[in-house]
PDB file of C-alpha atoms in Angstrom:
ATOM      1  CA  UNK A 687     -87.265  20.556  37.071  1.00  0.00           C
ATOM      2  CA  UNK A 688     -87.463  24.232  37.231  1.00  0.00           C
ATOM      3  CA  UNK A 689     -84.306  24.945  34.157  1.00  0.00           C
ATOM      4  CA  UNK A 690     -85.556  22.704  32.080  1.00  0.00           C
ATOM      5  CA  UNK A 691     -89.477  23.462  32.361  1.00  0.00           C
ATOM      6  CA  UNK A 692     -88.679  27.030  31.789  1.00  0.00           C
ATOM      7  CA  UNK A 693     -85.670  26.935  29.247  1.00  0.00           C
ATOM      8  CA  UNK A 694     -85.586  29.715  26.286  1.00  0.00           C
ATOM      9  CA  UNK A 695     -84.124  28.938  23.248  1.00  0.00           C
ATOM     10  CA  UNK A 696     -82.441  32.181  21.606  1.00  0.00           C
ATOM     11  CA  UNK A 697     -80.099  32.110  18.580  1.00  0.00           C
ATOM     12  CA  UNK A 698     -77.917  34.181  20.950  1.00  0.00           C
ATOM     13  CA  UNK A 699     -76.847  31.977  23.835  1.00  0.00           C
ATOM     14  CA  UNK A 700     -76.497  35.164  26.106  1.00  0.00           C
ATOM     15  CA  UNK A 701     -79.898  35.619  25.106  1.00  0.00           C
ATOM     16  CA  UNK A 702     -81.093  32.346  25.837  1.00  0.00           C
ATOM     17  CA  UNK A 703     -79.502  32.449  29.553  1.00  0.00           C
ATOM     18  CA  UNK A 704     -81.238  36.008  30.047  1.00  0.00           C
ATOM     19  CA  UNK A 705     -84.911  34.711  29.117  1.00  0.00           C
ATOM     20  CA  UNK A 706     -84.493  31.455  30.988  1.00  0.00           C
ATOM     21  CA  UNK A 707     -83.723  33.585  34.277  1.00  0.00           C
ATOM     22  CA  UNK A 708     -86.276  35.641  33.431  1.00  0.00           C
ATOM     23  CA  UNK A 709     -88.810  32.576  33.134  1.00  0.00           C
ATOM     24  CA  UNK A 710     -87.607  30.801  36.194  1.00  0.00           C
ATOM     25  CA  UNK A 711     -87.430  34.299  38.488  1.00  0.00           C
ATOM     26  CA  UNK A 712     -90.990  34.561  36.860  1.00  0.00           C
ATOM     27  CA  UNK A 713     -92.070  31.296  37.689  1.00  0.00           C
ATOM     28  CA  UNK A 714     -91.073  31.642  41.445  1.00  0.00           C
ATOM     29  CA  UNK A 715     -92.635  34.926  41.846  1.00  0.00           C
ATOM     30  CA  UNK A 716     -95.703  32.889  41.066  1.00  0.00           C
ATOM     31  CA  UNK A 717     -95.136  29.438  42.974  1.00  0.00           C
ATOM     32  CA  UNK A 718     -91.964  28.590  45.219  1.00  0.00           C
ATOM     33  CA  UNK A 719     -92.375  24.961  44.956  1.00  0.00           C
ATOM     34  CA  UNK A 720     -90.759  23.215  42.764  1.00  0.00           C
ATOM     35  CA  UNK A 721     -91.236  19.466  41.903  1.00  0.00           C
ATOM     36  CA  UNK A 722     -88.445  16.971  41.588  1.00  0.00           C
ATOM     37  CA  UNK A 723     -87.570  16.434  38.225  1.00  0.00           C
ATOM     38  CA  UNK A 724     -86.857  12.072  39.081  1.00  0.00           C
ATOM     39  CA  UNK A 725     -89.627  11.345  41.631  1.00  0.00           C
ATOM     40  CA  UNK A 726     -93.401  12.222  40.712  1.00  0.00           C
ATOM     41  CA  UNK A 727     -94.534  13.730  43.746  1.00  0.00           C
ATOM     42  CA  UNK A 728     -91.620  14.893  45.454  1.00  0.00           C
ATOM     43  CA  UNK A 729     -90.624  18.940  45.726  1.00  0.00           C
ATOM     44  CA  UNK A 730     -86.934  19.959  45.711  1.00  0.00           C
ATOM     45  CA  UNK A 731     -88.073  22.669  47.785  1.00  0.00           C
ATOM     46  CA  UNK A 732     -89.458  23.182  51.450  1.00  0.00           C
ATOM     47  CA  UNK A 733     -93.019  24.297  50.711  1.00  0.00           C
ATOM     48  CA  UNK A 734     -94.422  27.287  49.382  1.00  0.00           C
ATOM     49  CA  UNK A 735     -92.344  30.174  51.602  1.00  0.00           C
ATOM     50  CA  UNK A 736     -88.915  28.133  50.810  1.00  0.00           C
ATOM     51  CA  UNK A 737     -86.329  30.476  52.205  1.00  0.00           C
ATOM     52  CA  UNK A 738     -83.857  28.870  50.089  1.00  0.00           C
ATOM     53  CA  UNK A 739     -86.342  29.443  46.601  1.00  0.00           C
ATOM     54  CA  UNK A 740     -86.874  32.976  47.798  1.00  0.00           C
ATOM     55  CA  UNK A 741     -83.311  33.438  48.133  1.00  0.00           C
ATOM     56  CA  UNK A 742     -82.478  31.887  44.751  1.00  0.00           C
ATOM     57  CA  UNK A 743     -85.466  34.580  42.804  1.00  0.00           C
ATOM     58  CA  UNK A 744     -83.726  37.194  44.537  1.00  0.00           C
ATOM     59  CA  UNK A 745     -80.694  36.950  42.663  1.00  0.00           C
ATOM     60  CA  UNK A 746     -82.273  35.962  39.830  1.00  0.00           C
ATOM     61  CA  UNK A 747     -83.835  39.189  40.169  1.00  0.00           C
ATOM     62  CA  UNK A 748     -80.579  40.983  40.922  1.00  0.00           C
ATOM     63  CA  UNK A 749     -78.851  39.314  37.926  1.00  0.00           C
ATOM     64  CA  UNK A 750     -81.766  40.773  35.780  1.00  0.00           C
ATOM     65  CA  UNK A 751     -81.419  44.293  36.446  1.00  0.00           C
ATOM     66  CA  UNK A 752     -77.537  43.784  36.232  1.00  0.00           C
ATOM     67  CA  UNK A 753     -78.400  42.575  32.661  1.00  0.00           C
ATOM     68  CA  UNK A 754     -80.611  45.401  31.871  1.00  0.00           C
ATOM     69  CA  UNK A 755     -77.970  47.205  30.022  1.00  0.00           C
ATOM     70  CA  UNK A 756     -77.041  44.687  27.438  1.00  0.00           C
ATOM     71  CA  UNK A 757     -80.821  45.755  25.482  1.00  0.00           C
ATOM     72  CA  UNK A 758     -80.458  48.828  25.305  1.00  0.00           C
ATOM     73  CA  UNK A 759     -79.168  50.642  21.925  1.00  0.00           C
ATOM     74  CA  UNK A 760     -75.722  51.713  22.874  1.00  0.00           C
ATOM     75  CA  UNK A 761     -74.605  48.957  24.583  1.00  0.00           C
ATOM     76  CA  UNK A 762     -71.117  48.079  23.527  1.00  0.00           C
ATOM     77  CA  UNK A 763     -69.515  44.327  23.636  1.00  0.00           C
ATOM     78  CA  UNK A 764     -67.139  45.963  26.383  1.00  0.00           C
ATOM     79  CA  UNK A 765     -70.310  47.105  28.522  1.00  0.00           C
ATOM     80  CA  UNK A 766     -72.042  44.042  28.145  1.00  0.00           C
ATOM     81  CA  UNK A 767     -68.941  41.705  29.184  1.00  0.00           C
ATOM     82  CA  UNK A 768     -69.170  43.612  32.164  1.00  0.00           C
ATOM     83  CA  UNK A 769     -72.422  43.302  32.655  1.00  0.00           C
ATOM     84  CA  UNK A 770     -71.984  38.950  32.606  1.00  0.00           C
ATOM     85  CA  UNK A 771     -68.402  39.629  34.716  1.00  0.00           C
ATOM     86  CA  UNK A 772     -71.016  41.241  37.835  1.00  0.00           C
ATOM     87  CA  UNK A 773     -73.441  38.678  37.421  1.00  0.00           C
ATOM     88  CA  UNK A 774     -71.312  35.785  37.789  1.00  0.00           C
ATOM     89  CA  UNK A 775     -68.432  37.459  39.990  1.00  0.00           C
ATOM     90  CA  UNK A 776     -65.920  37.273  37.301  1.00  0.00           C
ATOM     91  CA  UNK A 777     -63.632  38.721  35.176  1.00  0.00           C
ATOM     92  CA  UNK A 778     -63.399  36.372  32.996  1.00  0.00           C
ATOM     93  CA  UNK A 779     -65.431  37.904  30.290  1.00  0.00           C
ATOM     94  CA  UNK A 780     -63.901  41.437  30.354  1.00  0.00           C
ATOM     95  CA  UNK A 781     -60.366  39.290  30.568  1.00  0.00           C
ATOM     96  CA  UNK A 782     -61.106  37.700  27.353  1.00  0.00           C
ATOM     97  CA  UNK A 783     -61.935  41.064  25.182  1.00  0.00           C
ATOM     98  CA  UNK A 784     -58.775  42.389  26.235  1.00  0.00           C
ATOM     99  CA  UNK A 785     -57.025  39.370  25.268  1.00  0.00           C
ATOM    100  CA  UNK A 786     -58.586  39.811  21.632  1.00  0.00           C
ATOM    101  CA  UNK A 787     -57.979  43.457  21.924  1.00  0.00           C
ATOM    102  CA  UNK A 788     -54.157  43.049  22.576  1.00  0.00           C
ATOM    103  CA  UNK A 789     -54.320  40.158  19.879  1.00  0.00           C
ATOM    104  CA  UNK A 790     -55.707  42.858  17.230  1.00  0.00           C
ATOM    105  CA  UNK A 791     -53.240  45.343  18.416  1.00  0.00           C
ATOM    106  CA  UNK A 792     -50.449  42.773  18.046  1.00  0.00           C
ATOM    107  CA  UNK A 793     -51.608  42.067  14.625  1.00  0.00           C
ATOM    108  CA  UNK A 794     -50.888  44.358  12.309  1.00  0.00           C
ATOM    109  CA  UNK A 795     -47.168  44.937  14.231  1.00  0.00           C
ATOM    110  CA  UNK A 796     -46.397  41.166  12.948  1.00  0.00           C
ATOM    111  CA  UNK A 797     -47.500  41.969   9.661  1.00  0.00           C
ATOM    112  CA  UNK A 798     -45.768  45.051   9.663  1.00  0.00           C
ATOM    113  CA  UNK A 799     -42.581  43.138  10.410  1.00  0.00           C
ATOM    114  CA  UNK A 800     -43.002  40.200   7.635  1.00  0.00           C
ATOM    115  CA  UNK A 801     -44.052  42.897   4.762  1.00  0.00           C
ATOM    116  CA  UNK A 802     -40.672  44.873   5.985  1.00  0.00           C
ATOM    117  CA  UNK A 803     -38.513  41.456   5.600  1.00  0.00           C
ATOM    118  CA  UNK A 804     -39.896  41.367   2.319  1.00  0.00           C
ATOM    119  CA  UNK A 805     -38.905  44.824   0.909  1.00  0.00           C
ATOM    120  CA  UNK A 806     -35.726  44.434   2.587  1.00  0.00           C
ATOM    121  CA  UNK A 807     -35.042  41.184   0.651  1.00  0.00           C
ATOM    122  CA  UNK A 808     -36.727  43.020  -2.153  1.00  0.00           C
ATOM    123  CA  UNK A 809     -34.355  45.898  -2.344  1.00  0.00           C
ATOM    124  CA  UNK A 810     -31.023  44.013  -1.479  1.00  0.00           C
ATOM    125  CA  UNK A 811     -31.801  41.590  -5.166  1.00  0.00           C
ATOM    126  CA  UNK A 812     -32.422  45.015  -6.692  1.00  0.00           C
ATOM    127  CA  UNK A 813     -28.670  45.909  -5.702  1.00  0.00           C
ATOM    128  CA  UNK A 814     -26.100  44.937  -8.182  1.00  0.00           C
ATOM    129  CA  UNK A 815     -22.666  43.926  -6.802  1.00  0.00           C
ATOM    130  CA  UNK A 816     -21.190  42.906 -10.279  1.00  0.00           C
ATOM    131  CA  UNK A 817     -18.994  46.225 -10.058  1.00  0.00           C
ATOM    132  CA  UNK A 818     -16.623  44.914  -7.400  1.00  0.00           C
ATOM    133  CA  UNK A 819     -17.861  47.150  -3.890  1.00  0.00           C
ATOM    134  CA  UNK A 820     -19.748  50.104  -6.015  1.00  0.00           C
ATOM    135  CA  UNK A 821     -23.176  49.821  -5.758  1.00  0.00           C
ATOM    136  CA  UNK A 822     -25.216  51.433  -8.337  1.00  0.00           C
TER     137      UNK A 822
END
């Protein structure tokens, strides 16, 4: 099968997906026929102008360029979700950084909160009531 004859293995699994594409978009641009992975012999594809292979490199090739972006040096993590969100007609990916990003934000507010329980429990033990309403 086509995925698994041209798989790349990347310690980064965004990586991994990129140079596989690029392998498989490769491979087409050389041959459109593809044999069936089960049954020696067999193609999975029409013959060597497939309309349906050609199609498929095309957006391989589209996906590619999309992807461009996340190599070069100032890519940020916000670019590059975006990049993944137009390749696969999403937004999942740019959903889930804001998700962290209003989970960072929320943070320190919650800590904020628990350290300001604790002084005020702090300060009202430091208060002496042994002088019968005076507070020293």
């Amino acid at each position: 099968m086509l995925t698994t004859e041209r798989f790349r293995v990347n310690d980064r699994e965004d990586r991994a997906l990129y140079d596989t594409m690029v392998a498989i978009r490769d491979r087409l641009n050389w041959d459109l026929v593809v044999t069936h992975p089960v049954t020696p012999g067999d193609t999975i594809t029409s013959g060597s102008d497939d309309a349906k292979a050609r199609r498929f490199r095309e957006k391989l090739t589209e996906a590619i360029d999309t992807l461009a972006p996340l190599f070069a040096a100032d890519c940020t993590r916000e670019k590059a979700l975006k990049c993944w969100d137009k390749v696969f007609a999403t937004t999942f990916f740019s959903e889930r950084l804001e998700e962290e990003q209003r989970a960072h934000v929320a943070a320190p507010a919650i800590i904020g909160s628990a350290a300001l329980l604790g002084a005020t429990a702090a300060a009202a033990s430091a208060v002496s009531s042994a002088g019968g309403g005076r507070h020293a």
